[in-house]
Coordinates of C-alpha atoms in Angstrom, one line a residue:
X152 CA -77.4 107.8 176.4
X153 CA -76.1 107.1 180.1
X154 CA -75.2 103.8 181.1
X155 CA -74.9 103.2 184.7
X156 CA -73.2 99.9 185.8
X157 CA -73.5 100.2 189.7
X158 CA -76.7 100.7 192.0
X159 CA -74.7 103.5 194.0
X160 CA -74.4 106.0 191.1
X161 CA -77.9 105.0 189.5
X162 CA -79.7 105.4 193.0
X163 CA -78.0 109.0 193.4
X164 CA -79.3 110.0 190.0
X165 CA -83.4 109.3 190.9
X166 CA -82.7 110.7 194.1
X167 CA -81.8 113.9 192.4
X168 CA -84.3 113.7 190.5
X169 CA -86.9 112.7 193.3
X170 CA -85.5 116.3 194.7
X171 CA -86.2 118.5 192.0
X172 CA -90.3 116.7 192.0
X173 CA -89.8 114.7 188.8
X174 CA -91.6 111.0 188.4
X175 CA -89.7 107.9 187.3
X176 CA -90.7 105.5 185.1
X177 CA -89.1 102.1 184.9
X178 CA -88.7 99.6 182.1
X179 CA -87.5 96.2 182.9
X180 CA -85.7 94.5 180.6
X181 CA -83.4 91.4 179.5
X182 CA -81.9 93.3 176.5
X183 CA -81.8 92.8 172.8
X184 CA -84.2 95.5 172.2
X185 CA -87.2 95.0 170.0
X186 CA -90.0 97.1 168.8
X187 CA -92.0 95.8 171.7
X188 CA -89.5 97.0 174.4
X189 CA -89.3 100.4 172.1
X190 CA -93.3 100.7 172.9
X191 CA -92.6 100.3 176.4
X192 CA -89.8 102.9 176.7
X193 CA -92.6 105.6 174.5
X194 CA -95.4 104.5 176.5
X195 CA -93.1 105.8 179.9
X196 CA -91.5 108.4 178.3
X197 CA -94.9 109.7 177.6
X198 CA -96.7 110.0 181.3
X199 CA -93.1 110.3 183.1
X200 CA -90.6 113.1 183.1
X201 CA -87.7 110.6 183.4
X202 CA -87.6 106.5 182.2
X203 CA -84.8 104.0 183.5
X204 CA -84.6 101.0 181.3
X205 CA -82.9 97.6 183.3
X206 CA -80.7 95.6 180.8
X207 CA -79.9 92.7 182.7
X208 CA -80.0 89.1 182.0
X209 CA -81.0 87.7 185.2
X210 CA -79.8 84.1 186.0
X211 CA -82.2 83.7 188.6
X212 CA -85.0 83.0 186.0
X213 CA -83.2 80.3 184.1
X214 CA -83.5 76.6 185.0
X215 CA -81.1 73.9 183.5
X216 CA -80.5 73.6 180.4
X217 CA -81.9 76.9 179.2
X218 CA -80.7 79.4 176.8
X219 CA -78.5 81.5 179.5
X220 CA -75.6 81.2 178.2
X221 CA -77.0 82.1 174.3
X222 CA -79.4 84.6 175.1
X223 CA -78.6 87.8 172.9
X224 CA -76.7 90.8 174.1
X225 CA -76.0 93.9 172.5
X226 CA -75.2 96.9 174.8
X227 CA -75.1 99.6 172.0
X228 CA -77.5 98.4 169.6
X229 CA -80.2 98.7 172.9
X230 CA -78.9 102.5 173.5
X231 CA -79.6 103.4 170.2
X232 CA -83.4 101.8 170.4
X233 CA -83.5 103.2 173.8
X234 CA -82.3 106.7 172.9
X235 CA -84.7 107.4 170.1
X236 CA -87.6 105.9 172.0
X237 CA -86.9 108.6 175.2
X238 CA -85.3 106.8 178.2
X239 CA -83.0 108.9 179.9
X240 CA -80.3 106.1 180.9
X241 CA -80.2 102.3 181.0
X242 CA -79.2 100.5 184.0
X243 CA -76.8 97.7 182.9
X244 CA -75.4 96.2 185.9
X245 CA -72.6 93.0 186.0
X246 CA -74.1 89.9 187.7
X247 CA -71.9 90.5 190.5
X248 CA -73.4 94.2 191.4
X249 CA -76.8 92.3 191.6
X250 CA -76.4 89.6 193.7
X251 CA -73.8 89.2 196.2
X252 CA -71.6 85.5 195.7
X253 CA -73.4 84.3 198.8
X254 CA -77.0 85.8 198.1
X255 CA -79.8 83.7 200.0
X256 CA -82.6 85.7 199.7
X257 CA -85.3 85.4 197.2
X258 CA -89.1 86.7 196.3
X259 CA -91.2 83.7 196.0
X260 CA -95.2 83.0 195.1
X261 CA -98.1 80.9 195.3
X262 CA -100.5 79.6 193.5
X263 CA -100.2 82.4 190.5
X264 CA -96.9 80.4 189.9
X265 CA -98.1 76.8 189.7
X266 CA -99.5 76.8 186.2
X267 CA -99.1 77.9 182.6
X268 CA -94.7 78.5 182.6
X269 CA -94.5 77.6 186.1
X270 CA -95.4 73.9 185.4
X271 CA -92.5 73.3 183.4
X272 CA -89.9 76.3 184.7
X273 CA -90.5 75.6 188.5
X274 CA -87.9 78.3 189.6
X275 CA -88.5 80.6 186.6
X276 CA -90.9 83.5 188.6
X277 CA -89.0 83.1 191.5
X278 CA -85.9 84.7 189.9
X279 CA -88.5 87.1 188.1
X280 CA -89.6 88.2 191.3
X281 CA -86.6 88.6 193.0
X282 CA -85.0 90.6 190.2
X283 CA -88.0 92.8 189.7
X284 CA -88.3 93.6 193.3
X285 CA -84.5 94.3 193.8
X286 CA -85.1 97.1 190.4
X287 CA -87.5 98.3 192.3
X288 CA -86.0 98.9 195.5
X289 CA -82.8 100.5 193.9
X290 CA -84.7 102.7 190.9
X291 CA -88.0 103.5 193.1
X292 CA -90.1 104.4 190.1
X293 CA -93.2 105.9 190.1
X294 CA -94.0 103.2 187.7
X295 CA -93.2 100.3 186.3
X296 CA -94.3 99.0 182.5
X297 CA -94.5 95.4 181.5
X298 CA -95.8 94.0 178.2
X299 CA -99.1 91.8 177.8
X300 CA -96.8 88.7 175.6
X301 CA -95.1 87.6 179.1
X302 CA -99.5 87.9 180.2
X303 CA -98.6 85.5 183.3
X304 CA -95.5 87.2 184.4
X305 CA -97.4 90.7 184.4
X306 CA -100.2 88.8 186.5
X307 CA -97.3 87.7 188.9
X308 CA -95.5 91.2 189.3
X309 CA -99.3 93.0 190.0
X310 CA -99.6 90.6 192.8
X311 CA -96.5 91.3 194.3
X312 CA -97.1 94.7 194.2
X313 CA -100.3 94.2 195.8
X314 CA -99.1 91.7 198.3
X315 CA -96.0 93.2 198.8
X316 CA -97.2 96.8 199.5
X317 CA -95.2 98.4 196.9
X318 CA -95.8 102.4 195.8
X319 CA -95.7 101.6 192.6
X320 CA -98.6 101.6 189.6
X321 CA -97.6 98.6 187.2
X322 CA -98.6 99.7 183.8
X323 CA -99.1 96.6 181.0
X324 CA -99.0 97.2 177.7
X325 CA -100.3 95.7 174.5
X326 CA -98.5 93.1 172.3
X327 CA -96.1 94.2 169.7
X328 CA -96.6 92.2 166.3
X329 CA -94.6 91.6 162.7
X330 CA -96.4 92.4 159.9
X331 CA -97.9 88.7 159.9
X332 CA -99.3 88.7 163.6
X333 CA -95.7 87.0 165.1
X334 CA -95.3 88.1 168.6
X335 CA -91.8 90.2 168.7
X336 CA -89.7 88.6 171.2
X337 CA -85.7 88.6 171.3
X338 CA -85.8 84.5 171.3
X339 CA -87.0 85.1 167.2
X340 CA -83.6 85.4 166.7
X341 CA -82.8 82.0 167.0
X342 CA -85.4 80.8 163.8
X343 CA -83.9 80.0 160.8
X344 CA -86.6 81.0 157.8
X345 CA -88.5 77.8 157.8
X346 CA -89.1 78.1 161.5
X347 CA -89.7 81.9 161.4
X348 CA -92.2 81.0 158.9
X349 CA -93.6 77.6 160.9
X350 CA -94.1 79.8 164.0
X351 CA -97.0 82.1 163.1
X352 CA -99.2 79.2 164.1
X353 CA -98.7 80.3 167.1
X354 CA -100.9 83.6 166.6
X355 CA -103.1 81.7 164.0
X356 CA -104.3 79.4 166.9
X357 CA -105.0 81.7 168.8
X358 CA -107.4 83.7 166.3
X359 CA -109.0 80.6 165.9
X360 CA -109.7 80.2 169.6
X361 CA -110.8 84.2 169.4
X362 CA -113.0 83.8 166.4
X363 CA -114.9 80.6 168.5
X364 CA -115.6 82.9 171.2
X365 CA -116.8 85.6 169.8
X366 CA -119.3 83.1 167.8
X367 CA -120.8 82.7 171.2
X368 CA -118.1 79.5 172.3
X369 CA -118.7 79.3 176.1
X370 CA -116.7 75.6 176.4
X371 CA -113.2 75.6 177.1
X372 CA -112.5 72.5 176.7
X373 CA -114.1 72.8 172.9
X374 CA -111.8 75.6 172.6
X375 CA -108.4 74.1 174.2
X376 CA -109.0 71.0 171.6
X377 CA -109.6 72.9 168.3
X378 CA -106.5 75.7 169.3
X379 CA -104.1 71.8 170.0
X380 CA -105.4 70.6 167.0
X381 CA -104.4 73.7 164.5
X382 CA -101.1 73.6 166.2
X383 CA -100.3 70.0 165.7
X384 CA -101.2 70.8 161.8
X385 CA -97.5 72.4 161.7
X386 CA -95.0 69.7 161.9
X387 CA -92.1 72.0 163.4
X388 CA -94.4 72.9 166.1
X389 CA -94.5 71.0 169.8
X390 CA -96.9 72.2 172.3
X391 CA -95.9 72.7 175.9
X392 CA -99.2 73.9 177.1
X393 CA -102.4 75.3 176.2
X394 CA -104.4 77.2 178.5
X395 CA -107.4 78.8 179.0
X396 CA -107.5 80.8 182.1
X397 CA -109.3 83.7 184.4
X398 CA -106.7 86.3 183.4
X399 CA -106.4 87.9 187.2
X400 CA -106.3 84.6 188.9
X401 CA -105.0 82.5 186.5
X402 CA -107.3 79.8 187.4
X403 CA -108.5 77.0 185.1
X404 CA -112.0 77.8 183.7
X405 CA -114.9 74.8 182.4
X406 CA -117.4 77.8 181.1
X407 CA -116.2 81.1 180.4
X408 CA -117.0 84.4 181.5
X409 CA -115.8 88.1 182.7
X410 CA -111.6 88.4 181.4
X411 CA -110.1 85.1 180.1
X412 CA -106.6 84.8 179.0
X413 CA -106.0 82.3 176.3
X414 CA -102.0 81.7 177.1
X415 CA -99.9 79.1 175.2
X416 CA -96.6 77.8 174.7
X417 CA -94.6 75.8 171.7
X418 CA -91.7 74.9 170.7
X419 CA -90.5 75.5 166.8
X420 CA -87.4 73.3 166.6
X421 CA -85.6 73.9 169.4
X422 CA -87.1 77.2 170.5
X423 CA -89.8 78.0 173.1
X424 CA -92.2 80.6 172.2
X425 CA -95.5 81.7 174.1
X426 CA -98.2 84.4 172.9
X427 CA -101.6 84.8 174.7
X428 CA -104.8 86.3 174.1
X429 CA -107.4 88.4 176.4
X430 CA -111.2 88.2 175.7
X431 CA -113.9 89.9 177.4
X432 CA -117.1 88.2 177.7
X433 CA -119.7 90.8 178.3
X434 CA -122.3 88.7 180.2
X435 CA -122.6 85.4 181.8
X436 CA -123.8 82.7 179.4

């Protein structure tokens, strides 16, 4: 597995392979691999001839006080996962290589921004969006693939896109689970067994929520205040927000209808964890 440090050598790589006709997928990443990355990587490596996968933790998208400094690395444990799932290298650049010491320049957003992570990590898609757009500047991919747990960030990058004018086809892909409906992330690390075991209320809210609406539920508000309430059942649990939302817009909804994203965020001890669901309601009510 190639590992490419510097945006020189990785940008004369695609460009040979831009040459010889091939199309480039990209997978944008933070690292400490999972089985939900690994579905990203097949799911490129499957409708492109070659995948680049980013392994970068970006500082941008940290505020104070977060887990910079703790999130996990591990360089060759992510080329093995990346190997056997098909990418073709993985861009791991130092900090310095992506920005410059006096970098000014970033990719903000409106209103898509404001709510759900946004209200409580104010500069959080800011760095998202700068980093993403600087990957896609130096890799050029044909496409890009981004998983449906981070559901507000892949709202935020297909605007961009949009707004932005890139050439590029942003391809989301389901949630990866555990065995017991736990969202993979690489922050599950930091549970220790009773918290590992206190987060699946997380997903169990959120069937709840699922099961109201598909028993005809139109009322968010209804919905909002019996999701709150399982949480607050688990005692290791603290709820940052729950959210029902238009899943393009991300607008608050009163009666549902069309695509709504059912997006929260808790904290078991000391560790922030989202999930989200999508549910299609087939006619007005």
């Amino acid at each position: 597995m190639q590992i490419i440090k510097t945006i020189d050598e990785l940008r004369s790589i695609v460009k040979g392979w831009k040459k010889e006709g091939l199309s480039v997928g990209l997978v944008p990443t933070m690292g400490y691999l999972h089985d939900g990355h690994r579905s990203l990587i097949v799911r490129a490596a499957s409708e492109n001839d070659r995948v680049v996968v980013s392994d970068f933790v970006n500082p941008t998208q940290f505020g104070v006080n977060e887990d910079l400094d703790s999130y996990p690395r591990d360089i060759d444990r992510d080329a093995a996962v990346c190997e056997a799932a098909g990418a073709d290298l993985i861009f791991h650049p130092e900090l310095e290589e992506m920005y410059f010491k006096d970098s000014c320049t970033f990719v903000d957003m409106d209103k898509l921004t404001k709510g759900l992570c946004g209200k409580t990590r104010p500069t959080h898609f800011r760095g998202v969006c700068t980093v993403v757009s600087k990957l896609f500047l130096i890799v050029a991919p044909d496409r890009a693939y981004f998983g449906q747990k981070d559901a507000q960030q892949l709202a935020v990058i297909r605007r961009m896109v949009r707004d932005l004018n890139f050439d590029i086809e942003i391809v989301g892909c389901p949630i990866v689970r555990e065995e017991d409906g736990l969202a993979m992330s690489s922050r599950n690390t930091y549970l220790n067994k009773e918290e590992r075991k206190a987060a699946l209320i997380l997903h169990e809210s959120l069937m709840l929520g699922k099961e109201m609406m598909e028993q005809g539920e139109r009322d968010a508000a209804k919905i909002q205040s019996a999701i709150v309430h399982k949480i607050e059942t688990e005692p290791l649990a603290r709820i940052d927000y729950v959210e029902l939302v238009e899943a393009e817009n991300l607008e608050n909804v009163a009666v549902m209808e069309g695509r709504i994203l059912t997006a929260i965020a808790v904290y078991i001890g000391k560790t922030r964890l989202i999930d989200n669901t999508i549910y299609q309601f087939s006619q007005p009510g």
